[in-house]
Protein backbone atom coordinates (compact mmCIF):
# COMPACT_ATOMS: atom_id res chain seq x y z
CA UNK A 1 0.00 0.00 0.00
CA UNK A 2 1.47 3.36 -1.06
CA UNK A 3 0.16 5.86 1.50
CA UNK A 4 0.59 9.61 1.16
CA UNK A 5 0.57 11.63 4.40
CA UNK A 6 -0.73 15.20 4.42
CA UNK A 7 0.05 17.32 7.46
CA UNK A 8 -2.04 20.42 8.02
CA UNK A 9 0.82 22.14 9.84
CA UNK A 10 3.78 23.90 8.23
CA UNK A 11 5.55 24.29 11.60
CA UNK A 12 9.09 22.85 11.75
CA UNK A 13 8.49 20.95 15.00
CA UNK A 14 4.85 20.20 14.21
CA UNK A 15 3.20 17.57 16.39
CA UNK A 16 1.00 16.55 13.45
CA UNK A 17 3.95 16.04 11.11
CA UNK A 18 5.65 14.16 13.95
CA UNK A 19 2.58 11.91 14.23
CA UNK A 20 2.92 11.11 10.50
CA UNK A 21 6.61 10.34 11.01
CA UNK A 22 5.71 8.04 13.89
CA UNK A 23 3.21 6.34 11.58
CA UNK A 24 5.99 5.86 9.00
CA UNK A 25 8.03 3.99 11.59
CA UNK A 26 5.05 1.91 12.76
CA UNK A 27 4.00 0.70 9.31
CA UNK A 28 4.86 -2.87 8.33
CA UNK A 29 7.77 -2.93 5.82
CA UNK A 30 5.60 -3.79 2.81
CA UNK A 31 3.81 -0.43 3.04
CA UNK A 32 5.19 3.08 2.51
CA UNK A 33 4.13 6.47 3.82
CA UNK A 34 5.52 9.57 2.10
CA UNK A 35 4.65 13.01 3.42
CA UNK A 36 3.72 15.43 0.65
CA UNK A 37 4.70 19.10 0.95
CA UNK A 38 1.87 21.62 0.95
CA UNK A 39 3.76 24.70 2.13
CA UNK A 40 4.78 25.76 -1.36
CA UNK A 41 1.26 25.75 -2.77
CA UNK A 42 0.00 29.22 -3.73
CA UNK A 43 -3.22 30.42 -2.15
CA UNK A 44 -6.21 29.22 -4.14
CA UNK A 45 -6.86 31.62 -6.98
CA UNK A 46 -8.67 30.51 -10.11
CA UNK A 47 -6.73 33.10 -12.11
CA UNK A 48 -3.73 30.77 -11.71
CA UNK A 49 -5.53 28.08 -13.73
CA UNK A 50 -4.87 28.25 -17.46
CA UNK A 51 -6.40 25.81 -19.92
CA UNK A 52 -6.75 23.14 -17.23
CA UNK A 53 -3.09 23.61 -16.12
CA UNK A 54 -2.03 24.66 -12.65
CA UNK A 55 1.17 26.19 -11.17
CA UNK A 56 4.06 23.67 -10.89
CA UNK A 57 3.79 23.02 -7.10
CA UNK A 58 0.06 22.39 -7.57
CA UNK A 59 0.67 19.95 -10.43
CA UNK A 60 3.24 18.10 -8.28
CA UNK A 61 0.87 17.93 -5.31
CA UNK A 62 -2.00 16.72 -7.48
CA UNK A 63 0.15 14.04 -9.16
CA UNK A 64 1.35 12.80 -5.76
CA UNK A 65 -2.19 12.46 -4.43
CA UNK A 66 -3.37 10.84 -7.65
CA UNK A 67 -0.63 8.19 -7.43
CA UNK A 68 -1.45 7.32 -3.80
CA UNK A 69 -3.26 4.11 -2.86
CA UNK A 70 -4.45 5.77 0.37
CA UNK A 71 -4.21 9.08 2.20
CA UNK A 72 -3.47 9.81 5.86
CA UNK A 73 -4.39 13.32 7.00
CA UNK A 74 -2.89 14.73 10.21
CA UNK A 75 -4.50 18.00 11.16
CA UNK A 76 -4.14 20.64 13.84
CA UNK A 77 -7.19 22.63 14.86
CA UNK A 78 -6.99 26.36 14.11
CA UNK A 79 -9.69 28.41 15.79
CA UNK A 80 -11.99 25.42 16.02
CA UNK A 81 -11.72 24.45 12.36
CA UNK A 82 -9.53 23.18 9.49
CA UNK A 83 -6.14 24.95 9.26
CA UNK A 84 -5.91 27.19 6.19
CA UNK A 85 -2.86 25.46 4.61
CA UNK A 86 -4.68 22.12 4.62
CA UNK A 87 -7.93 23.53 3.26
CA UNK A 88 -5.92 25.30 0.56
CA UNK A 89 -4.23 22.05 -0.47
CA UNK A 90 -7.55 20.21 -0.57
CA UNK A 91 -9.10 22.99 -2.64
CA UNK A 92 -6.27 22.70 -5.21
CA UNK A 93 -6.71 18.94 -5.34
CA UNK A 94 -10.44 19.32 -5.85
CA UNK A 95 -10.15 21.31 -9.09
CA UNK A 96 -11.00 19.36 -12.24
CA UNK A 97 -10.29 16.52 -12.21
CA UNK A 98 -10.76 15.91 -8.44
CA UNK A 99 -7.64 13.92 -7.48
CA UNK A 100 -9.20 12.75 -4.20
CA UNK A 101 -12.07 10.90 -5.88
CA UNK A 102 -12.61 7.48 -4.33
CA UNK A 103 -9.36 7.42 -2.33
CA UNK A 104 -9.40 5.54 0.97
CA UNK A 105 -8.30 7.92 3.72
CA UNK A 106 -8.04 8.35 7.47
CA UNK A 107 -7.74 11.39 9.69
CA UNK A 108 -5.65 11.82 12.80
CA UNK A 109 -4.95 15.03 14.69
CA UNK A 110 -2.88 16.49 17.50
CA UNK A 111 -3.86 19.63 19.36
CA UNK A 112 -2.91 21.66 22.40
CA UNK A 113 -6.35 21.38 23.97
CA UNK A 114 -8.19 18.40 25.41
CA UNK A 115 -10.49 17.97 22.38
CA UNK A 116 -7.59 16.69 20.27
CA UNK A 117 -8.63 18.53 17.07
CA UNK A 118 -12.18 17.15 16.98
CA UNK A 119 -13.44 20.56 15.86
CA UNK A 120 -11.08 20.42 12.85
CA UNK A 121 -11.66 16.77 12.05
CA UNK A 122 -15.44 17.00 11.68
CA UNK A 123 -15.41 19.84 9.15
CA UNK A 124 -12.55 18.02 7.41
CA UNK A 125 -14.74 14.91 7.19
CA UNK A 126 -17.49 17.03 5.66
CA UNK A 127 -15.17 18.49 3.00
CA UNK A 128 -13.55 15.15 2.13
CA UNK A 129 -16.98 13.52 1.97
CA UNK A 130 -18.07 16.03 -0.66
CA UNK A 131 -14.98 15.06 -2.66
CA UNK A 132 -16.03 11.38 -2.51
CA UNK A 133 -13.10 10.33 -0.34
CA UNK A 134 -13.72 6.96 1.34
CA UNK A 135 -13.06 7.81 4.99
CA UNK A 136 -12.25 5.36 7.77
CA UNK A 137 -14.97 5.82 10.39
CA UNK A 138 -13.21 4.31 13.41
CA UNK A 139 -11.04 4.46 15.35
CA UNK A 140 -11.04 8.23 15.52
CA UNK A 141 -7.68 9.61 16.60
CA UNK A 142 -7.98 12.72 18.75
CA UNK A 143 -4.62 13.36 20.40
CA UNK A 144 -5.04 16.13 22.98
CA UNK A 145 -2.49 17.83 25.23
CA UNK A 146 0.15 17.56 22.51
CA UNK A 147 2.65 19.46 24.64
CA UNK A 148 2.88 16.44 26.93
CA UNK A 149 3.20 13.84 24.17
CA UNK A 150 5.63 15.34 21.67
CA UNK A 151 9.11 16.80 22.09
CA UNK A 152 11.66 18.04 19.54
CA UNK A 153 9.45 17.08 16.62
CA UNK A 154 8.91 13.48 17.80
CA UNK A 155 6.11 11.48 19.41
CA UNK A 156 7.35 10.53 22.87
CA UNK A 157 4.18 9.15 24.48
CA UNK A 158 4.17 5.33 24.36
CA UNK A 159 0.38 4.76 24.81
CA UNK A 160 -0.26 7.16 21.91
CA UNK A 161 2.27 5.29 19.76
CA UNK A 162 0.56 1.96 20.55
CA UNK A 163 -2.86 3.38 19.73
CA UNK A 164 -1.56 4.80 16.46
CA UNK A 165 -0.08 1.42 15.53
CA UNK A 166 -3.41 -0.33 16.10
CA UNK A 167 -5.27 2.32 14.15
CA UNK A 168 -2.85 1.89 11.21
CA UNK A 169 -3.56 -1.85 11.11
CA UNK A 170 -7.28 -1.13 10.85
CA UNK A 171 -6.68 1.57 8.25
CA UNK A 172 -4.54 -0.62 6.00
CA UNK A 173 -7.16 -3.38 6.04
CA UNK A 174 -9.86 -0.80 5.27
CA UNK A 175 -7.84 0.82 2.46
CA UNK A 176 -7.11 -2.57 0.88
CA UNK A 177 -10.81 -3.38 0.95
CA UNK A 178 -11.73 -0.06 -0.69
CA UNK A 179 -9.01 -0.43 -3.34
CA UNK A 180 -9.15 -4.13 -4.11
CA UNK A 181 -12.64 -5.11 -2.93
C1 LIG B 1 -3.92 30.10 14.35
C2 LIG B 1 -3.96 29.07 15.44
C3 LIG B 1 -5.18 28.71 15.98
C4 LIG B 1 -5.25 27.69 16.96
N1 LIG B 1 -6.46 27.30 17.43
C5 LIG B 1 -6.54 26.22 18.25
C6 LIG B 1 -7.80 25.64 18.59
O1 LIG B 1 -8.84 26.08 18.16
N2 LIG B 1 -7.79 24.55 19.41
C7 LIG B 1 -6.62 23.99 19.88
O2 LIG B 1 -6.67 22.98 20.60
N3 LIG B 1 -5.43 24.51 19.57
C8 LIG B 1 -5.35 25.60 18.76
N4 LIG B 1 -4.14 26.11 18.40
C9 LIG B 1 -2.92 25.54 19.00
C10 LIG B 1 -2.47 24.32 18.25
O3 LIG B 1 -3.12 23.18 18.78
C11 LIG B 1 -0.96 24.17 18.42
O4 LIG B 1 -0.31 25.29 17.86
C12 LIG B 1 -0.43 22.90 17.79
O5 LIG B 1 0.93 22.81 18.11
C13 LIG B 1 -0.61 22.93 16.29
O6 LIG B 1 -0.21 21.71 15.71
P1 LIG B 1 1.26 21.47 15.13
O7 LIG B 1 2.14 21.19 16.34
O8 LIG B 1 1.13 20.28 14.27
O9 LIG B 1 1.71 22.70 14.43
C14 LIG B 1 -4.05 27.10 17.43
C15 LIG B 1 -2.81 27.49 16.87
C16 LIG B 1 -2.77 28.44 15.88
C17 LIG B 1 -1.44 28.82 15.27
PDB file of N, CA, C and O and ligand atoms in Angstrom, residues 7 9 11 13-17 76-81 110-113 119, ligand 1:
ATOM      1  N   UNK A   7       0.108  16.628   6.170  1.00  0.00           N
ATOM      2  CA  UNK A   7       0.052  17.319   7.462  1.00  0.00           C
ATOM      3  C   UNK A   7      -0.515  18.711   7.258  1.00  0.00           C
ATOM      4  O   UNK A   7      -0.074  19.444   6.359  1.00  0.00           O
ATOM      5  N   UNK A   9      -0.043  21.145   9.190  1.00  0.00           N
ATOM      6  CA  UNK A   9       0.818  22.137   9.844  1.00  0.00           C
ATOM      7  C   UNK A   9       2.101  22.325   9.064  1.00  0.00           C
ATOM      8  O   UNK A   9       2.737  21.356   8.646  1.00  0.00           O
ATOM      9  N   UNK A  11       4.596  24.000  10.525  1.00  0.00           N
ATOM     10  CA  UNK A  11       5.552  24.288  11.598  1.00  0.00           C
ATOM     11  C   UNK A  11       6.686  23.259  11.593  1.00  0.00           C
ATOM     12  O   UNK A  11       6.453  22.068  11.439  1.00  0.00           O
ATOM     13  N   UNK A  13       8.596  22.000  13.980  1.00  0.00           N
ATOM     14  CA  UNK A  13       8.490  20.949  15.000  1.00  0.00           C
ATOM     15  C   UNK A  13       7.042  20.520  15.209  1.00  0.00           C
ATOM     16  O   UNK A  13       6.638  20.181  16.328  1.00  0.00           O
ATOM     17  N   UNK A  14       6.286  20.523  14.145  1.00  0.00           N
ATOM     18  CA  UNK A  14       4.852  20.199  14.211  1.00  0.00           C
ATOM     19  C   UNK A  14       4.577  18.841  14.848  1.00  0.00           C
ATOM     20  O   UNK A  14       5.167  17.828  14.464  1.00  0.00           O
ATOM     21  N   UNK A  15       3.642  18.824  15.793  1.00  0.00           N
ATOM     22  CA  UNK A  15       3.204  17.567  16.391  1.00  0.00           C
ATOM     23  C   UNK A  15       2.507  16.696  15.341  1.00  0.00           C
ATOM     24  O   UNK A  15       2.619  15.462  15.367  1.00  0.00           O
ATOM     25  N   UNK A  16       1.749  17.330  14.452  1.00  0.00           N
ATOM     26  CA  UNK A  16       1.000  16.552  13.447  1.00  0.00           C
ATOM     27  C   UNK A  16       1.940  15.907  12.436  1.00  0.00           C
ATOM     28  O   UNK A  16       1.765  14.731  12.078  1.00  0.00           O
ATOM     29  N   UNK A  17       2.955  16.652  12.003  1.00  0.00           N
ATOM     30  CA  UNK A  17       3.949  16.042  11.112  1.00  0.00           C
ATOM     31  C   UNK A  17       4.696  14.946  11.865  1.00  0.00           C
ATOM     32  O   UNK A  17       4.999  13.880  11.294  1.00  0.00           O
ATOM     33  N   UNK A  76      -3.902  19.821  12.637  1.00  0.00           N
ATOM     34  CA  UNK A  76      -4.139  20.636  13.836  1.00  0.00           C
ATOM     35  C   UNK A  76      -5.538  21.247  13.764  1.00  0.00           C
ATOM     36  O   UNK A  76      -6.228  21.099  12.734  1.00  0.00           O
ATOM     37  N   UNK A  77      -5.924  21.876  14.836  1.00  0.00           N
ATOM     38  CA  UNK A  77      -7.190  22.627  14.859  1.00  0.00           C
ATOM     39  C   UNK A  77      -6.820  24.099  14.997  1.00  0.00           C
ATOM     40  O   UNK A  77      -6.118  24.461  15.937  1.00  0.00           O
ATOM     41  N   UNK A  78      -7.236  24.916  14.037  1.00  0.00           N
ATOM     42  CA  UNK A  78      -6.988  26.356  14.114  1.00  0.00           C
ATOM     43  C   UNK A  78      -8.327  27.050  14.328  1.00  0.00           C
ATOM     44  O   UNK A  78      -9.207  27.005  13.458  1.00  0.00           O
ATOM     45  N   UNK A  79      -8.460  27.682  15.478  1.00  0.00           N
ATOM     46  CA  UNK A  79      -9.691  28.413  15.794  1.00  0.00           C
ATOM     47  C   UNK A  79     -10.925  27.559  15.509  1.00  0.00           C
ATOM     48  O   UNK A  79     -11.859  27.961  14.827  1.00  0.00           O
ATOM     49  N   UNK A  80     -10.855  26.350  16.050  1.00  0.00           N
ATOM     50  CA  UNK A  80     -11.986  25.420  16.023  1.00  0.00           C
ATOM     51  C   UNK A  80     -12.377  24.974  14.621  1.00  0.00           C
ATOM     52  O   UNK A  80     -13.540  24.649  14.368  1.00  0.00           O
ATOM     53  N   UNK A  81     -11.395  24.927  13.702  1.00  0.00           N
ATOM     54  CA  UNK A  81     -11.724  24.447  12.355  1.00  0.00           C
ATOM     55  C   UNK A  81     -10.466  23.950  11.633  1.00  0.00           C
ATOM     56  O   UNK A  81      -9.402  23.808  12.235  1.00  0.00           O
ATOM     57  N   UNK A 110      -3.485  16.163  16.211  1.00  0.00           N
ATOM     58  CA  UNK A 110      -2.885  16.489  17.503  1.00  0.00           C
ATOM     59  C   UNK A 110      -3.122  17.965  17.790  1.00  0.00           C
ATOM     60  O   UNK A 110      -2.848  18.816  16.944  1.00  0.00           O
ATOM     61  N   UNK A 111      -3.618  18.247  18.980  1.00  0.00           N
ATOM     62  CA  UNK A 111      -3.859  19.635  19.358  1.00  0.00           C
ATOM     63  C   UNK A 111      -3.359  19.934  20.751  1.00  0.00           C
ATOM     64  O   UNK A 111      -3.007  19.024  21.519  1.00  0.00           O
ATOM     65  N   UNK A 112      -3.359  21.231  21.068  1.00  0.00           N
ATOM     66  CA  UNK A 112      -2.912  21.657  22.397  1.00  0.00           C
ATOM     67  C   UNK A 112      -3.992  21.399  23.438  1.00  0.00           C
ATOM     68  O   UNK A 112      -3.702  21.081  24.588  1.00  0.00           O
ATOM     69  N   UNK A 113      -5.235  21.508  23.031  1.00  0.00           N
ATOM     70  CA  UNK A 113      -6.352  21.378  23.975  1.00  0.00           C
ATOM     71  C   UNK A 113      -6.754  19.936  24.198  1.00  0.00           C
ATOM     72  O   UNK A 113      -6.170  19.012  23.619  1.00  0.00           O
ATOM     73  N   UNK A 119     -12.713  19.491  16.566  1.00  0.00           N
ATOM     74  CA  UNK A 119     -13.436  20.560  15.857  1.00  0.00           C
ATOM     75  C   UNK A 119     -12.821  20.874  14.489  1.00  0.00           C
ATOM     76  O   UNK A 119     -13.410  21.595  13.690  1.00  0.00           O
TER      77      UNK A 119
HETATM   78  C1  LIG B   1      -3.921  30.104  14.350  1.00  0.00           C
HETATM   79  C2  LIG B   1      -3.960  29.069  15.440  1.00  0.00           C
HETATM   80  C3  LIG B   1      -5.180  28.706  15.980  1.00  0.00           C
HETATM   81  C4  LIG B   1      -5.253  27.693  16.960  1.00  0.00           C
HETATM   82  N1  LIG B   1      -6.464  27.296  17.426  1.00  0.00           N
HETATM   83  C5  LIG B   1      -6.535  26.216  18.251  1.00  0.00           C
HETATM   84  C6  LIG B   1      -7.802  25.635  18.588  1.00  0.00           C
HETATM   85  O1  LIG B   1      -8.840  26.079  18.157  1.00  0.00           O
HETATM   86  N2  LIG B   1      -7.793  24.548  19.408  1.00  0.00           N
HETATM   87  C7  LIG B   1      -6.621  23.990  19.879  1.00  0.00           C
HETATM   88  O2  LIG B   1      -6.673  22.981  20.604  1.00  0.00           O
HETATM   89  N3  LIG B   1      -5.425  24.514  19.574  1.00  0.00           N
HETATM   90  C8  LIG B   1      -5.351  25.597  18.761  1.00  0.00           C
HETATM   91  N4  LIG B   1      -4.135  26.110  18.396  1.00  0.00           N
HETATM   92  C9  LIG B   1      -2.919  25.542  18.995  1.00  0.00           C
HETATM   93  C10 LIG B   1      -2.468  24.316  18.253  1.00  0.00           C
HETATM   94  O3  LIG B   1      -3.120  23.182  18.778  1.00  0.00           O
HETATM   95  C11 LIG B   1      -0.959  24.167  18.419  1.00  0.00           C
HETATM   96  O4  LIG B   1      -0.312  25.293  17.859  1.00  0.00           O
HETATM   97  C12 LIG B   1      -0.428  22.903  17.787  1.00  0.00           C
HETATM   98  O5  LIG B   1       0.926  22.806  18.110  1.00  0.00           O
HETATM   99  C13 LIG B   1      -0.605  22.933  16.294  1.00  0.00           C
HETATM  100  O6  LIG B   1      -0.210  21.712  15.713  1.00  0.00           O
HETATM  101  P1  LIG B   1       1.265  21.467  15.135  1.00  0.00           P
HETATM  102  O7  LIG B   1       2.136  21.188  16.339  1.00  0.00           O
HETATM  103  O8  LIG B   1       1.125  20.275  14.266  1.00  0.00           O
HETATM  104  O9  LIG B   1       1.711  22.704  14.432  1.00  0.00           O
HETATM  105  C14 LIG B   1      -4.047  27.103  17.433  1.00  0.00           C
HETATM  106  C15 LIG B   1      -2.814  27.495  16.865  1.00  0.00           C
HETATM  107  C16 LIG B   1      -2.773  28.442  15.880  1.00  0.00           C
HETATM  108  C17 LIG B   1      -1.445  28.815  15.265  1.00  0.00           C
END
